[in-house]
Coordinates of C-alpha atoms in Angstrom, one line a residue:
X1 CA 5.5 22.5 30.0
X2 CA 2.8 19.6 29.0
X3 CA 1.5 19.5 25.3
X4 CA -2.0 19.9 25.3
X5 CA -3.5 16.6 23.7
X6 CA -7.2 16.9 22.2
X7 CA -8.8 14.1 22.7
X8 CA -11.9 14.7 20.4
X9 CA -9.1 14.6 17.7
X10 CA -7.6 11.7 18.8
X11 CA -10.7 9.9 19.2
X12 CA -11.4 11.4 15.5
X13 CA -7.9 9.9 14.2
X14 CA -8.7 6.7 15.4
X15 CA -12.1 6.1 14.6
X16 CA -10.9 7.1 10.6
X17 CA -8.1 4.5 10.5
X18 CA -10.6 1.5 12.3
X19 CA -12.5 3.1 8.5
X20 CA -9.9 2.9 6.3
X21 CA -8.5 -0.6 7.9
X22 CA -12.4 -2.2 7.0
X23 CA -12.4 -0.8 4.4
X24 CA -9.3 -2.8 2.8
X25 CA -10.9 -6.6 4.7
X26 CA -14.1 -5.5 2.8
X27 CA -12.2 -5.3 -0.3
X28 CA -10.1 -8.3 0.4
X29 CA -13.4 -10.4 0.9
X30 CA -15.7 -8.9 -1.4
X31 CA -13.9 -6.5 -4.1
X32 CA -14.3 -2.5 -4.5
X33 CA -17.4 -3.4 -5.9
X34 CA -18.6 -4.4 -2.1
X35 CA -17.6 -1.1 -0.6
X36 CA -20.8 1.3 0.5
X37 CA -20.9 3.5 4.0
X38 CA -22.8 0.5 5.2
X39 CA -20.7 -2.5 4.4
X40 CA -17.7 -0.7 5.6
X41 CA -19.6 0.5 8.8
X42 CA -20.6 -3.1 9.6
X43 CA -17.2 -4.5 8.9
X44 CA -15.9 -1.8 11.7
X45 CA -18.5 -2.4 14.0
X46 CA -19.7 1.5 13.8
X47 CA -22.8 3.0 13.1
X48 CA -23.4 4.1 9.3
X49 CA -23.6 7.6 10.3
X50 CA -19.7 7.7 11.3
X51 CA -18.4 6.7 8.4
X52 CA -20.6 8.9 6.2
X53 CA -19.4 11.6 9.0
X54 CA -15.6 10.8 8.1
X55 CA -15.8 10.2 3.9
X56 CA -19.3 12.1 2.9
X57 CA -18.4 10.1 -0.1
X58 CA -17.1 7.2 -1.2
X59 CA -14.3 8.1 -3.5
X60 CA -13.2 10.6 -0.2
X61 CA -13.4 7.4 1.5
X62 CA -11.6 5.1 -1.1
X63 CA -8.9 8.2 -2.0
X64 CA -8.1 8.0 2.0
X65 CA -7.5 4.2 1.8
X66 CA -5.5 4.3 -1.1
X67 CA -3.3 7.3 0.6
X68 CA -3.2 4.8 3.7
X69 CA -1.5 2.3 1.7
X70 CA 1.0 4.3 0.3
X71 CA 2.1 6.0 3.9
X72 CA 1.9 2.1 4.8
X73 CA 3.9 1.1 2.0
X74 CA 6.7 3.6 2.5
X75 CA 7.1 3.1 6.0
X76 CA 7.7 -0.6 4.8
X77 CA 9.9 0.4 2.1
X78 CA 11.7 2.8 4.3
X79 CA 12.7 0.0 6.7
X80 CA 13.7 -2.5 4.2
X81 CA 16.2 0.0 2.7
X82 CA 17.4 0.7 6.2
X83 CA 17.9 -2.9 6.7
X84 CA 19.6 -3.4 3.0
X85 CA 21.9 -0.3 3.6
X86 CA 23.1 -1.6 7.2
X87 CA 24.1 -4.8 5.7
X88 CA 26.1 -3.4 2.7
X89 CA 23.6 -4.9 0.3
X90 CA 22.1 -4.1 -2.6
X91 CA 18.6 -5.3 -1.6
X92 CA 18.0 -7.9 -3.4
X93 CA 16.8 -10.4 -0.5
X94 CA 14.8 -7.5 1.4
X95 CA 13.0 -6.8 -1.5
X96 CA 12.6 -10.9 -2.4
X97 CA 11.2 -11.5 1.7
X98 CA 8.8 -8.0 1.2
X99 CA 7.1 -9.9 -2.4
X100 CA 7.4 -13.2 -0.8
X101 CA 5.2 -11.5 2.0
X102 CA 3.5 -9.6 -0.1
X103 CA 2.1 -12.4 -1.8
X104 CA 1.8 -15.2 0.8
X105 CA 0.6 -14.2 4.3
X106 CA -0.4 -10.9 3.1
X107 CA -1.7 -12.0 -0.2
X108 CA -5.6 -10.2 0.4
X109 CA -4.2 -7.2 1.6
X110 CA -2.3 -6.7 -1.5
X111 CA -4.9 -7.7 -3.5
X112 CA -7.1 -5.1 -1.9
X113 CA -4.5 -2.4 -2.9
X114 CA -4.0 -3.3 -6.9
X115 CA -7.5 -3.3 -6.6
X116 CA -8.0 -0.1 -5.7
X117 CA -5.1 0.6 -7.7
X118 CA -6.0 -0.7 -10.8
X119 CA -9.6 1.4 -9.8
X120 CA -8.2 4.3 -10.3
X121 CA -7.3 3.7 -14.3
X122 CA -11.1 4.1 -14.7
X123 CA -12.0 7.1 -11.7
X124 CA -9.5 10.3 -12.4
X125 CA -9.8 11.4 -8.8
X126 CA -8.3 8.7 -7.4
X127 CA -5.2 9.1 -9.8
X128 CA -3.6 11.2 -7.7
X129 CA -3.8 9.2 -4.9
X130 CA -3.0 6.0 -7.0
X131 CA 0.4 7.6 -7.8
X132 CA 1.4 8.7 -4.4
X133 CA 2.8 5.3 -3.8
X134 CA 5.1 5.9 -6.5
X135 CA 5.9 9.2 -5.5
X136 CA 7.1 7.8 -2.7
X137 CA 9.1 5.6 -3.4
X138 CA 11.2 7.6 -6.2
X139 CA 11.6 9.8 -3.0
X140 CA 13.1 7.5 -0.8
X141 CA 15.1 5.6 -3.7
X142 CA 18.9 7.0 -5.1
X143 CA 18.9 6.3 -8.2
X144 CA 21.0 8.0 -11.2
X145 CA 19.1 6.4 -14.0
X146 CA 15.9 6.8 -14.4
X147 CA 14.8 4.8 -17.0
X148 CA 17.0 1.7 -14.9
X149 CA 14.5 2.8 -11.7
X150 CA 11.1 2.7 -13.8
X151 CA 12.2 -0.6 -14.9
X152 CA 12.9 -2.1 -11.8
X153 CA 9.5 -0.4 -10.3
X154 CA 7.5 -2.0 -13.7
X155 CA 9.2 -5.4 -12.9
X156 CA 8.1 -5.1 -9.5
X157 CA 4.7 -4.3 -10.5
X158 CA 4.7 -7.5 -13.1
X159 CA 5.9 -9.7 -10.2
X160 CA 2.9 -8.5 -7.8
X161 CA 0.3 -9.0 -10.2
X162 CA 1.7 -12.1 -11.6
X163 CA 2.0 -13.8 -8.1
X164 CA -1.7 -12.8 -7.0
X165 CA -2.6 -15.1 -10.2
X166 CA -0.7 -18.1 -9.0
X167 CA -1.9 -21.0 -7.5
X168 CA 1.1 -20.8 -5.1
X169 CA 3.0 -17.5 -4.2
X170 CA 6.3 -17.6 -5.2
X171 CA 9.3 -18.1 -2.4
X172 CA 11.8 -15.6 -1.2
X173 CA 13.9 -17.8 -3.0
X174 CA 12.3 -18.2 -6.1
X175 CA 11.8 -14.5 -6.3
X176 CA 15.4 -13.5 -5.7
X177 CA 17.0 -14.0 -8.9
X178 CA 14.3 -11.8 -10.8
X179 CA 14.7 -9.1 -8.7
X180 CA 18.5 -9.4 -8.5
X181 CA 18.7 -8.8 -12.2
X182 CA 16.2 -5.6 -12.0
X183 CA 18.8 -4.4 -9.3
X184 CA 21.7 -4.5 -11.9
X185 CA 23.0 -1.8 -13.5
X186 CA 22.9 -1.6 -16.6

């Protein structure tokens, strides 16, 4: 028997991820502050009236990004503990190459998503979205202490944002050491 596929939804699916993906190169290039229906409508090549049709308002629109990331995120996160598991490691280098990444070749996008992040200390309803990410990722994690997990999450966090300030991201390499002392237990 063949599943019925509705295209309208589909169609529908699609057109709100080409959204949410201008929506984090508008805040890449130009900050939160530079996200409206229109910029974001330009930046996907749409007319105003879909994305207004999608996110009747901005914070739906901005809550739906930030959920984006997170799904993105864990997917990431997901594989890098796959890969760190099927090598008998602790994870050290995966999670050294994912910041290294992070904050080289994919240095806007994760600007865009501390941004929007950080957004949410000052707009309560995108908290809970702002937290799902961390949800997340205590979900996917083992971890029998959790005081030794927020740690190693905060250090992660102080990495991120201390990278996006530096002239040069910071190596795999340079990187590995930090994170292999958040990895030990304590």
């Amino acid at each position: 028997m063949r599943q019925h596929i509705d295209g309208r939804r589909a169609r529908g699916e699609k057109r709100r991820n080409e959204i949410i993906e201008a929506t984090l190169r508008v805040i890449e290039r130009d900050g939160v502050a530079g996200v409206t229906h229109r910029t974001v409508a330009k930046e996907a090549g749409i007319p105003t009236t879909s994305t207004t049709y999608h996110f009747a308002s901005l914070d739906d629109l901005l809550i739906a990004t930030l959920i984006s990331c997170a799904r993105d995120m864990a997917t990431e996160v997901y594989w890098m503990i796959d890969r760190a598991r099927s090598r008998g490691s602790r994870g050290a280098e995966e999670v050294a190459n994912l910041l290294a990444e992070a904050l080289g070749p994919r240095r806007g996008r994760t600007m865009a998503e501390y941004e929007l992040y950080l957004l949410a200390s000052r707009r309560p309803e995108l908290r809970p979205a702002a937290r799902r990410w961390l949800d997340v990722l205590t979900s996917m994690v083992r971890h029998d202490d959790e005081v030794a997990f927020r740690v190693f999450l905060a250090g992660i966090d102080g990495l991120l944002m201390q990278g996006l300030i530096d002239d040069e991201p910071p190596t795999a390499e340079e990187l590995r050491p930090v994170v292999d002392y958040l990895l030990k237990p304590r």
